[in-house]
């Protein structure tokens, strides 16, 4: 059956409708779970639902999703209670109590499930679909139940959006404002549980947690605003629900759970790589750019300091400029990298060739480059001074992550620091480049001059 | 005889998982164990497809690789700013889905069905025996689990001091020059190996139960690592034995029943542990109150 034919079938349309709603509601709730650090709670709730579902079936013999919802809900509440009680009343940590509750409930569920299967009352065939999900087994009544639950979830989130935001970011502040944070947390938990339960039949016990986690994490890559994140996450959830269901219709015997999860993961991987601000590629580009900038600055500083030294120690000797190898030694970088940076600086008009010997080019500043280098060196030396005499300056409010120090200082502090630099004989000497113009290259002129 | 083999295999699974589980829960990595046990599924399926047999060696290699890949991915995601629980959740669901899809696509070639992926088929273990020079050496699964168990006993026995220090105070361990990261990955390799060896018998999810539940029980009963290791193995073996009989009584999955018994034992420890049990705490509190009054 190809995809288009599948879409024409009214039955498939209903199933897809169910999956879209499912994706939206679990995507939305997943955001709050993610921000609360409760992502794996969904996993525990889903696994815990299995014994509930099996018990309901054992007791009533019916397979209606409404009844399963109740059974799964009760089991989920019990599991939530166990997780919090174990980690609160004993020395067992939360992650252990989570894994413990999850696996024990699931074990009990497996015992019940296999017991039902072995006692073979004939009508049990649908039950093991709960493990990996089979969206195609959704019937009209199930879809209606899903729609009602999803609508309730979305409306409640819309109504309590402000409160849930507070709960996710700063529950202590919320309590201070007089909101019943414990109650809201319980409501959120209950809603998570409902989202998990309606997801069971389509995605399955084992993987339904991914519907809560993956879309939310994906959305986080694209925005810093909760309202946008919730919308995006719902969107990713819905699209992966549809894609997964369609893909699984293409192959017989392929459960929907894994295909839905894999579609969501594909979105996640795409965002991980290509998100404009947090993506791996964007970070890498930023990192490389930063590294190049720092290299350029180091090279300029090295050139400046060499020049300074030469003027100080041999003011009368012929100035021939400095080669890449020497600058590399000075600033501790590889020669090839320094050569590359010098070409780069030349393009920006900050340095120029002064002389060219057989094996290397010797460089000096242009008249544009020198003030830039002066500023860099002054900034560097001020920072050195600040770190050296930090106890003198600790009353100043300095953000050490800022690049430049001087703009952060008051005039008074700046003049104090400059006086100290003079005392250490560290004042950059080449500020007034008019005096050294014979050492510079005019950038527009470019060629060799003596 | 079959009963004996099943119980022996189950006990070996429980003992080796219980042994490693102690280190997992001390380092607060229980959920990472869960993630590994799910995520090795594609490794097992790929090993199946490439080797075309049910040999244990390719499966161990495939699973160990996937286990390490999981730990690596989780760490990478954490470093790029994803919260650790979300990183675990994304990684293991994705890898497990790949595994399930592979099983469904190659269902003819792969002699694994989805149910047995989840809860194993320890009942069939005695029929899959290992023939050495025509001599029946007993079930293959038992040898696999036994071998991995010996390996982890050996490695942890050799580096016991280092593992102990890394579990309780990784910062100190790093400061005195123990390669903490290496031991972390070594432990994770052992967990992956144990998981895959146990996989055939108890399935992906119940391995976690065997990793976490007996060791958590032991954690409630003692304050010494040595004692914790032995109690954990003991609880594991006890739940394997009782689980077998519970399962034959209920006519259900043996692995599920083992988990249920382990859960029950944990519950008993939770209530009646002499130092950390709830009843003990209640009595102590009452005594204090009487003494104050």
XYZ file of C-alpha atoms in Angstrom:
743
model
C 0.000 0.000 0.000
C 1.614 3.241 -0.976
C 1.465 6.302 1.176
C -1.089 8.219 -0.830
C -3.573 5.369 -0.866
C -3.025 4.965 2.835
C -3.943 8.619 3.330
C -7.210 8.199 1.411
C -8.447 5.532 3.741
C -10.808 7.095 6.320
C -9.643 4.623 8.930
C -6.048 5.781 8.469
C -7.201 9.366 8.672
C -8.676 8.699 12.085
C -5.531 6.977 13.231
C -3.415 9.876 11.972
C -5.688 12.320 13.751
C -5.099 10.381 16.952
C -1.335 10.420 16.430
C -1.264 14.165 15.764
C -3.151 14.918 18.968
C -0.960 12.503 20.840
C 2.187 14.141 19.537
C 0.938 17.624 20.357
C -0.125 16.834 23.892
C 2.953 14.828 24.825
C 5.216 17.383 23.162
C 3.666 20.195 25.180
C 3.785 18.370 28.490
C 7.261 17.091 27.725
C 8.541 20.679 27.834
C 7.504 21.105 31.430
C 8.786 17.655 32.390
C 12.085 18.459 30.690
C 12.450 21.783 32.476
C 11.550 20.216 35.824
C 14.240 17.564 35.298
C 11.579 14.883 35.212
C 12.193 13.527 31.726
C 12.716 9.955 32.823
C 9.623 10.048 35.025
C 7.610 9.505 31.838
C 9.578 6.326 31.247
C 8.792 5.068 34.724
C 5.105 5.974 34.385
C 4.876 4.159 31.060
C 6.518 0.995 32.330
C 4.364 1.079 35.427
C 1.250 1.275 33.271
C 1.731 -2.291 32.021
C 0.608 -4.098 35.213
C -2.325 -1.685 35.466
C -3.453 -2.467 31.941
C -3.047 -6.212 32.477
C -4.929 -6.160 35.767
C -7.823 -4.274 34.206
C -7.933 -6.839 31.442
C -7.806 -9.718 33.930
C -10.606 -8.218 35.983
C -12.942 -7.018 33.250
C -11.879 -8.906 30.135
C -12.450 -5.834 27.994
C -9.916 -3.955 25.926
C -11.412 -0.495 25.881
C -8.881 2.285 26.094
C -10.982 4.154 28.643
C -10.746 1.352 31.170
C -7.056 0.868 30.424
C -6.586 4.548 31.076
C -7.975 4.097 34.557
C -5.868 1.022 35.274
C -2.701 2.598 33.930
C -3.466 5.781 35.807
C -3.827 4.000 39.133
C -0.655 1.986 38.583
C 1.182 5.136 37.513
C 0.093 7.012 40.623
C 1.253 4.116 42.768
C 4.605 4.108 40.969
C 4.994 7.867 41.405
C 4.289 7.452 45.089
C 6.836 4.616 45.357
C 9.539 6.626 43.604
C 9.152 9.680 45.797
C 8.614 7.695 49.003
C 11.672 5.484 48.499
C 13.980 8.373 47.756
C 12.540 10.504 50.530
C 12.441 8.010 53.385
C 15.591 6.003 52.768
C 19.110 6.754 51.693
C 18.449 5.436 48.195
C 18.960 8.146 45.586
C 16.256 9.259 43.210
C 17.733 7.683 40.060
C 18.034 4.299 41.756
C 14.503 4.452 43.079
C 13.312 5.399 39.602
C 15.070 2.467 37.933
C 13.974 0.152 40.706
C 10.292 1.065 40.615
C 10.257 1.037 36.831
C 11.755 -2.402 36.495
C 9.809 -4.036 39.317
C 6.483 -2.721 38.034
C 7.401 -3.822 34.552
C 8.404 -7.245 35.854
C 5.034 -7.630 37.537
C 3.417 -6.487 34.317
C 5.320 -9.122 32.344
C 4.240 -11.817 34.810
C 0.610 -10.793 34.381
C 0.920 -10.445 30.614
C 2.493 -13.853 30.123
C -0.010 -15.338 32.544
C -2.839 -13.946 30.408
C -1.188 -15.135 27.208
C -0.605 -18.642 28.524
C -4.091 -18.987 29.909
C -5.191 -18.133 26.342
C -8.720 -16.913 26.641
C -8.571 -16.191 22.917
C -9.332 -12.512 23.134
C -5.920 -11.448 24.427
C -4.199 -10.791 21.123
C -4.273 -6.998 21.331
C -2.581 -6.811 24.667
C 0.996 -7.338 23.566
C 0.567 -4.451 21.120
C 1.002 -2.318 24.193
C 4.671 -3.194 24.345
C 5.747 -1.545 21.097
C 2.578 0.137 19.930
C 0.404 -0.427 16.891
C -1.334 2.741 15.831
C -3.347 0.804 13.247
C -5.107 -1.050 16.021
C -6.714 2.182 17.207
C -10.459 2.122 16.593
C -12.826 5.032 16.356
C -13.795 4.953 20.033
C -10.127 5.002 21.046
C -9.460 8.003 18.857
C -12.375 9.817 20.465
C -10.964 9.059 23.909
C -7.551 10.311 22.813
C -9.110 13.468 21.403
C -10.971 14.204 24.613
C -7.933 13.624 26.803
C -5.622 15.601 24.530
C -8.096 18.490 24.418
C -8.324 18.510 28.200
C -4.539 18.489 28.508
C -4.054 21.316 26.030
C -6.748 23.470 27.629
C -5.370 22.936 31.133
C -1.855 23.839 29.999
C -3.205 26.965 28.295
C -5.087 27.986 31.439
C -2.287 27.251 33.879
C 0.548 28.334 31.599
C 1.798 31.070 33.926
C 1.720 28.797 36.962
C 3.506 25.971 35.179
C 6.151 28.387 33.950
C 6.767 29.440 37.520
C 6.870 25.805 38.603
C 9.434 24.928 35.958
C 11.844 27.738 36.626
C 11.548 28.829 40.230
C 9.180 26.867 42.455
C 10.568 28.546 45.573
C 9.643 31.988 44.264
C 6.222 30.670 43.305
C 5.647 29.430 46.824
C 6.674 32.829 48.090
C 4.047 34.435 45.851
C 1.440 32.165 47.406
C 0.852 29.673 44.613
C 0.164 26.112 45.757
C 3.314 24.660 44.178
C 2.900 21.161 45.590
C -0.602 20.962 44.168
C 0.529 22.278 40.792
C 3.343 19.757 40.721
C 0.824 16.993 41.391
C -1.422 18.316 38.597
C 1.519 18.338 36.209
C 2.392 14.789 37.221
C -1.186 13.662 36.659
C -1.204 15.289 33.239
C 2.067 13.622 32.333
C 0.488 10.361 33.335
C -2.518 11.016 31.096
C -0.268 11.920 28.171
C 1.682 8.708 28.674
C -1.451 6.588 28.881
C -3.017 7.872 25.670
C 0.342 7.348 23.986
C 0.583 3.719 25.052
C -1.436 2.185 22.280
C 0.324 4.052 19.488
C 3.879 4.166 20.748
C 4.031 1.366 23.281
C 5.113 1.048 26.880
C 8.805 0.854 26.172
C 9.187 3.917 24.000
C 6.392 6.294 24.941
C 8.805 8.220 27.159
C 10.615 9.356 24.026
C 7.481 11.253 22.979
C 7.840 13.331 26.119
C 11.585 13.817 25.951
C 12.742 14.072 22.362
C 10.412 16.792 20.973
C 11.055 18.951 24.032
C 14.825 18.638 23.756
C 14.579 19.351 20.037
C 12.502 22.473 20.612
C 14.998 23.702 23.180
C 17.582 24.004 20.419
C 15.559 26.589 18.557
C 14.343 29.035 21.164
C 14.877 30.492 24.612
C 11.239 31.346 25.174
C 8.969 28.888 26.902
C 5.854 29.795 24.928
C 7.656 29.264 21.629
C 9.296 26.119 22.943
C 5.926 24.615 23.880
C 4.480 25.344 20.445
C 7.548 24.009 18.643
C 7.663 20.906 20.784
C 3.997 20.191 20.103
C 4.665 20.672 16.411
C 7.655 18.291 16.406
C 5.626 15.748 18.359
C 2.735 15.919 15.901
C 4.907 15.661 12.801
C 6.855 12.717 14.172
C 3.603 11.006 15.121
C 2.312 11.312 11.555
C 5.608 10.386 9.899
C 6.136 7.386 12.145
C 2.637 6.054 11.548
C 2.948 6.455 7.792
C 6.356 4.778 7.679
C 5.158 1.843 9.695
C 2.263 1.228 7.302
C 4.841 0.674 4.550
C 6.246 -2.420 6.143
C 4.306 -5.300 7.471
C 5.003 -6.277 11.059
C 6.786 -3.010 11.860
C 5.443 -1.591 15.127
C 4.636 2.142 15.151
C 6.480 2.950 18.383
C 10.022 2.731 17.043
C 9.240 4.514 13.769
C 7.633 7.423 15.616
C 10.586 7.617 17.964
C 13.035 7.475 15.088
C 11.249 10.300 13.256
C 11.439 12.390 16.414
C 15.108 11.486 16.750
C 15.735 12.567 13.169
C 14.393 16.032 14.028
C 16.552 16.011 17.123
C 19.704 15.124 15.191
C 18.984 17.800 12.614
C 18.589 20.397 15.356
C 21.644 19.156 17.203
C 23.741 19.734 14.117
C 22.180 22.742 12.433
C 20.456 24.846 15.058
C 21.678 28.405 14.486
C 22.725 29.157 18.050
C 23.249 25.910 19.921
C 23.900 23.536 17.042
C 27.153 21.647 16.854
C 28.079 23.238 13.523
C 27.289 26.773 14.668
C 29.355 26.221 17.784
C 32.223 24.863 15.790
C 32.165 27.832 13.426
C 32.096 30.206 16.406
C 34.928 28.333 18.029
C 37.129 28.442 14.943
C 36.366 32.107 14.379
C 37.279 32.873 17.973
C 40.479 30.910 17.670
C 41.489 32.790 14.541
C 40.733 36.104 16.204
C 42.836 35.232 19.224
C 45.684 34.094 17.011
C 45.538 37.380 15.098
C 45.616 39.341 18.309
C 48.492 37.306 19.667
C 50.488 37.871 16.522
C 49.847 41.604 16.591
C 50.850 41.736 20.198
C 54.045 39.801 19.517
C 54.938 42.100 16.650
C 54.240 45.156 18.787
C 56.371 43.916 21.633
C 59.246 43.008 19.350
C 59.111 46.449 17.871
C 59.042 47.988 21.325
C 62.032 45.948 22.390
C 64.004 46.876 19.328
C 63.396 50.592 19.849
C 64.374 50.284 23.477
C 67.544 48.244 23.114
C 68.857 49.134 19.647
C 67.252 52.432 18.724
C 69.758 53.200 16.028
C 70.033 49.887 14.203
C 68.328 49.391 10.880
C 64.777 48.170 11.285
C 64.021 45.366 8.918
C 60.741 44.040 10.343
C 60.139 40.649 11.886
C 59.612 37.239 10.325
C 56.873 34.737 11.032
C 59.260 32.278 12.696
C 60.428 34.827 15.206
C 56.895 35.975 16.022
C 55.847 32.344 16.416
C 58.613 31.846 18.967
C 57.553 34.989 20.748
C 53.893 34.063 21.125
C 54.325 30.293 21.332
C 52.309 29.340 18.253
C 53.162 27.246 15.203
C 55.008 29.146 12.463
C 52.554 28.071 9.776
C 49.627 29.360 11.834
C 51.383 32.657 12.441
C 52.167 33.029 8.728
C 48.515 32.423 7.958
C 47.448 35.004 10.535
C 49.885 37.552 9.081
C 48.346 37.140 5.613
C 44.975 37.591 7.223
C 46.126 40.763 8.973
C 47.612 42.015 5.750
C 44.232 41.661 4.089
C 42.745 43.745 6.863
C 45.430 46.364 6.290
C 46.997 46.059 9.756
C 50.418 44.766 8.782
C 52.530 44.960 5.648
C 55.694 43.474 4.269
C 58.774 45.518 5.026
C 61.547 43.475 3.493
C 61.687 40.129 1.838
C 64.727 37.932 2.232
C 65.358 34.696 0.391
C 63.589 32.402 2.785
C 61.103 34.626 4.556
C 59.102 37.789 4.571
C 59.654 40.364 7.310
C 56.641 42.277 8.547
C 55.792 45.542 10.190
C 52.656 47.462 11.111
C 50.770 49.804 8.850
C 49.696 53.140 10.259
C 46.210 51.675 10.734
C 47.559 48.601 12.460
C 49.662 50.234 15.107
C 46.866 51.930 17.094
C 44.888 48.685 17.016
C 47.882 46.778 18.318
C 48.507 49.465 20.887
C 45.009 49.107 22.198
C 45.372 45.333 22.379
C 48.663 45.473 24.214
C 47.461 48.109 26.626
C 44.385 46.029 27.376
C 46.483 42.913 27.887
C 48.877 44.662 30.231
C 46.050 46.211 32.210
C 44.572 42.743 32.661
C 47.949 41.377 33.725
C 48.247 44.171 36.223
C 44.727 43.556 37.474
C 45.407 39.873 38.034
C 48.790 40.560 39.585
C 47.489 43.067 42.098
C 44.016 41.675 42.426
C 43.769 42.340 46.147
C 44.223 46.060 45.452
C 41.438 46.088 42.929
C 38.975 43.673 44.418
C 36.627 46.507 45.398
C 36.201 47.319 41.711
C 33.341 45.544 40.034
C 35.069 43.810 37.188
C 33.541 41.207 34.938
C 36.522 39.015 34.114
C 34.660 37.472 31.197
C 34.617 40.767 29.328
C 37.240 41.219 26.716
C 38.293 44.781 27.517
C 39.180 46.075 30.927
C 39.598 49.793 30.414
C 35.926 50.621 29.666
C 34.954 48.930 32.921
C 37.164 51.203 35.006
C 36.457 54.609 36.466
C 38.860 57.368 35.396
C 40.410 57.325 38.817
C 41.110 53.604 38.802
C 42.375 53.780 35.246
C 44.871 56.501 36.018
C 46.018 54.561 39.084
C 46.601 51.499 36.950
C 48.389 53.455 34.251
C 50.676 54.926 36.910
C 51.438 51.431 38.141
C 52.204 50.302 34.618
C 54.657 53.170 34.315
C 56.265 52.145 37.573
C 56.739 48.594 36.253
C 58.026 50.093 33.007
C 55.272 48.306 31.143
C 53.520 51.251 29.523
C 53.123 50.504 25.834
C 55.581 52.841 24.150
C 54.330 53.080 20.620
C 51.089 54.947 21.172
C 52.100 58.046 19.376
C 52.854 56.469 16.068
C 53.691 59.763 14.407
C 57.101 59.462 15.945
C 57.704 56.076 14.436
C 56.235 56.663 11.057
C 59.524 55.770 9.450
C 59.049 52.248 10.814
C 55.604 51.826 9.338
C 54.282 51.017 5.942
C 51.552 53.084 4.437
C 48.886 50.517 3.894
C 47.726 51.938 0.574
C 51.266 51.949 -0.666
C 51.870 48.323 0.143
C 55.153 47.774 -1.654
C 58.686 47.826 -0.352
C 60.183 51.034 0.951
C 63.345 51.647 2.799
C 17.711 -31.542 34.974
C 16.160 -28.721 32.937
C 14.955 -27.087 36.095
C 18.487 -27.235 37.418
C 19.949 -25.566 34.318
C 17.328 -22.838 34.324
C 17.841 -22.063 37.977
C 21.625 -22.171 37.602
C 21.555 -19.799 34.618
C 19.117 -17.487 36.357
C 21.253 -17.453 39.477
C 24.388 -16.668 37.498
C 22.593 -13.819 35.726
C 21.319 -12.470 39.013
C 24.678 -12.797 40.749
C 26.681 -11.091 38.030
C 24.140 -8.304 37.642
C 23.867 -7.848 41.390
C 27.632 -7.638 41.653
C 28.008 -4.856 39.075
C 24.785 -3.146 40.131
C 26.339 -2.167 43.461
C 28.885 0.017 41.702
C 26.207 1.475 39.443
C 23.958 2.617 42.240
C 26.854 3.904 44.327
C 27.910 6.103 41.434
C 24.289 7.191 40.871
C 24.226 5.712 37.417
C 21.261 3.380 37.719
C 19.483 5.020 34.808
C 22.641 4.809 32.712
C 22.512 1.048 33.274
C 18.925 1.122 32.095
C 19.978 3.076 29.022
C 22.787 0.646 28.200
C 20.561 -2.381 28.528
C 18.124 -0.902 26.009
C 20.710 0.519 23.695
C 22.706 -2.657 23.097
C 19.804 -4.142 21.135
C 20.984 -2.849 17.736
C 24.461 -4.201 18.546
C 23.045 -7.651 19.125
C 20.937 -7.564 15.968
C 23.830 -6.331 13.837
C 26.102 -9.012 15.253
C 23.401 -11.532 14.344
C 23.153 -10.233 10.815
C 26.893 -10.122 10.211
C 27.891 -13.371 11.820
C 24.737 -15.181 10.790
C 24.795 -17.243 13.945
C 23.833 -17.119 17.563
C 27.442 -17.299 18.690
C 28.033 -15.447 21.881
C 31.342 -13.800 20.879
C 30.156 -11.507 18.059
C 27.182 -10.577 20.186
C 29.410 -9.657 23.107
C 31.571 -7.509 20.852
C 28.579 -5.805 19.221
C 26.972 -5.118 22.559
C 30.136 -3.853 24.192
C 30.676 -1.442 21.316
C 27.096 -0.188 21.459
C 27.266 0.122 25.245
C 30.336 2.307 25.034
C 28.792 4.306 22.187
C 25.759 4.951 24.395
C 27.847 6.173 27.301
C 29.852 8.318 24.916
C 26.786 9.857 23.253
C 25.168 10.589 26.602
C 28.320 12.308 27.775
C 28.638 14.274 24.555
C 25.048 15.478 24.769
C 25.588 16.485 28.376
C 28.644 18.468 27.394
C 26.714 20.251 24.689
C 24.246 21.389 27.325
C 21.425 18.818 27.367
C 20.339 17.845 30.875
C 21.639 14.440 31.856
C 18.270 12.710 32.248
C 17.050 14.043 28.920
C 20.326 12.998 27.283
C 19.859 9.461 28.591
C 16.219 9.404 27.494
C 16.913 10.580 23.951
C 19.848 8.225 23.438
C 18.415 4.969 24.632
C 14.978 5.362 23.072
C 16.583 6.158 19.728
C 19.003 3.230 19.809
C 16.367 0.832 21.086
C 14.046 1.920 18.263
C 16.798 1.222 15.745
C 17.112 -2.237 17.246
C 13.384 -2.943 17.111
C 13.164 -1.716 13.517
C 16.099 -3.933 12.548
C 14.457 -6.935 14.188
C 11.208 -6.225 12.334
C 12.906 -5.684 8.982
C 15.127 -8.754 9.106
C 12.683 -10.928 10.920
C 13.466 -13.840 8.575
C 17.203 -13.755 9.156
C 17.087 -12.808 12.808
C 15.920 -15.502 15.085
C 14.806 -13.061 17.766
C 11.274 -12.039 18.428
C 10.240 -8.826 20.060
C 8.804 -10.396 23.178
C 12.003 -12.247 23.904
C 13.902 -8.983 23.440
C 11.939 -7.587 26.341
C 11.629 -10.447 28.743
C 13.900 -13.189 27.491
C 13.205 -16.858 27.198
C 15.095 -18.462 29.998
C 12.759 -21.440 29.802
C 14.349 -22.456 26.499
C 17.918 -22.123 27.745
C 18.471 -25.855 28.471
C 17.772 -26.831 24.861
C 20.426 -24.618 23.344
C 23.479 -26.529 24.500
C 27.165 -26.128 23.828
C 28.816 -29.143 22.214
C 32.546 -29.531 22.732
C 34.046 -32.470 20.822
C 30.649 -34.057 20.807
C 30.347 -33.800 24.576
C 27.317 -31.973 25.926
C 28.680 -29.239 28.150
C 25.360 -27.800 29.281
C 23.446 -24.723 28.105
C 25.372 -22.174 26.086
C 23.723 -19.237 27.816
C 25.008 -20.517 31.130
C 28.576 -20.589 29.851
C 28.197 -17.102 28.410
C 26.890 -15.619 31.623
C 29.347 -17.605 33.726
C 32.277 -16.454 31.612
C 31.281 -12.806 31.804
C 30.679 -13.146 35.533
C 34.184 -14.552 36.018
C 35.607 -11.749 33.898
C 33.938 -9.053 35.972
C 34.959 -10.790 39.215
C 38.514 -10.878 37.937
C 38.673 -7.257 36.775
C 36.908 -5.805 39.785
C 38.921 -8.083 42.086
C 42.179 -6.846 40.579
C 41.250 -3.170 40.775
C 38.982 -3.353 43.796
C 40.619 -0.445 45.620
C 40.386 1.781 42.550
C 36.759 0.918 41.847
C 35.876 1.486 45.483
C 37.515 4.892 45.588
C 35.968 5.900 42.259
C 32.518 4.968 43.538
C 32.721 6.930 46.743
C 34.974 9.869 45.972
C 35.882 10.309 42.324
C 37.465 13.697 43.004
C 39.921 12.219 45.505
C 40.570 9.313 43.140
C 41.423 11.744 40.348
C 43.608 13.779 42.705
C 45.767 10.808 43.679
C 46.230 9.832 40.059
C 43.698 7.066 39.412
C 42.424 7.277 35.819
C 38.773 7.775 36.798
C 37.507 8.014 33.237
C 39.211 4.763 32.302
C 37.603 2.965 35.221
C 34.258 4.531 34.353
C 34.442 3.132 30.841
C 35.764 -0.199 32.133
C 32.747 -0.506 34.413
C 30.445 0.440 31.559
C 32.049 -2.202 29.341
C 31.491 -4.810 32.018
C 27.875 -3.686 32.381
C 27.353 -3.970 28.625
C 28.959 -7.417 28.516
C 26.889 -8.664 31.432
C 23.764 -7.192 29.925
C 24.244 -8.944 26.622
C 25.150 -12.243 28.250
C 22.035 -11.982 30.378
C 19.935 -10.632 27.527
C 18.978 -14.007 26.103
C 17.841 -15.213 29.476
C 16.016 -12.246 30.963
C 15.615 -9.654 28.202
C 16.423 -5.964 27.988
C 14.282 -4.489 30.709
C 14.555 -7.126 33.355
C 18.335 -6.928 33.206
C 17.907 -3.494 34.746
C 15.826 -5.001 37.502
C 18.563 -7.495 38.222
C 21.151 -4.700 38.160
C 19.313 -2.337 40.431
C 16.925 -4.146 42.753
C 19.249 -6.604 44.559
C 21.943 -3.985 45.001
C 19.460 -1.436 46.325
C 18.261 -4.086 48.769
C 21.827 -4.692 49.879
C 22.404 -0.952 50.144
C 19.639 -0.801 52.727
C 21.072 -3.684 54.727
C 24.715 -2.767 55.171
C 27.216 0.072 55.210
C 30.200 -1.929 53.964
C 30.982 -2.389 50.290
C 32.228 -5.968 50.768
C 29.089 -6.998 52.583
C 26.961 -5.115 50.071
C 28.454 -7.076 47.180
C 27.810 -10.429 48.844
C 24.301 -9.549 50.032
C 23.449 -8.228 46.591
C 24.560 -11.455 44.931
C 22.717 -13.467 47.558
C 19.486 -11.534 47.076
C 19.853 -11.975 43.324
C 20.272 -15.733 43.578
C 17.411 -16.021 46.048
C 15.081 -14.124 43.732
C 16.172 -16.291 40.800
C 15.337 -19.479 42.699
C 12.054 -18.265 44.153
C 11.174 -16.615 40.839
C 11.428 -19.923 39.039
C 8.921 -21.566 41.361
C 6.599 -18.563 41.329
C 6.648 -18.633 37.537
C 5.869 -22.346 37.332
C 3.033 -21.835 39.792
C 1.534 -18.889 37.881
C 2.457 -20.261 34.450
C 4.146 -17.008 33.462
C 7.479 -15.576 32.361
C 10.318 -16.707 34.646
C 12.254 -13.476 34.235
C 9.209 -11.414 35.188
C 8.675 -13.573 38.231
C 12.332 -13.171 39.231
C 11.894 -9.421 39.104
C 8.710 -9.616 41.117
C 10.409 -11.657 43.839
C 13.360 -9.266 43.856
C 10.920 -6.385 44.256
C 9.266 -8.200 47.135
C 12.618 -8.781 48.845
C 13.435 -5.098 48.409
C 10.114 -4.192 49.962
C 10.868 -6.421 52.967
C 14.277 -4.802 53.349
C 12.686 -1.385 53.046
C 10.395 -2.184 55.942
C 12.554 -4.303 58.213
C 16.195 -3.381 57.592
C 17.786 -3.014 61.024
C 19.384 0.376 60.384
C 17.662 1.917 57.402
C 14.268 0.212 57.513
C 11.071 2.178 57.931
C 9.830 0.092 60.888
C 13.170 0.427 62.647
C 13.133 4.185 62.135
C 9.574 4.388 63.418
C 10.477 2.475 66.592
C 13.577 4.579 67.123
C 11.542 7.753 66.746
C 8.973 6.520 69.237
C 11.722 5.668 71.719
C 13.162 9.147 71.436
C 9.740 10.632 71.996
C 9.149 8.477 75.108
C 12.573 9.377 76.412
C 11.922 13.069 75.919
C 8.567 12.780 77.661
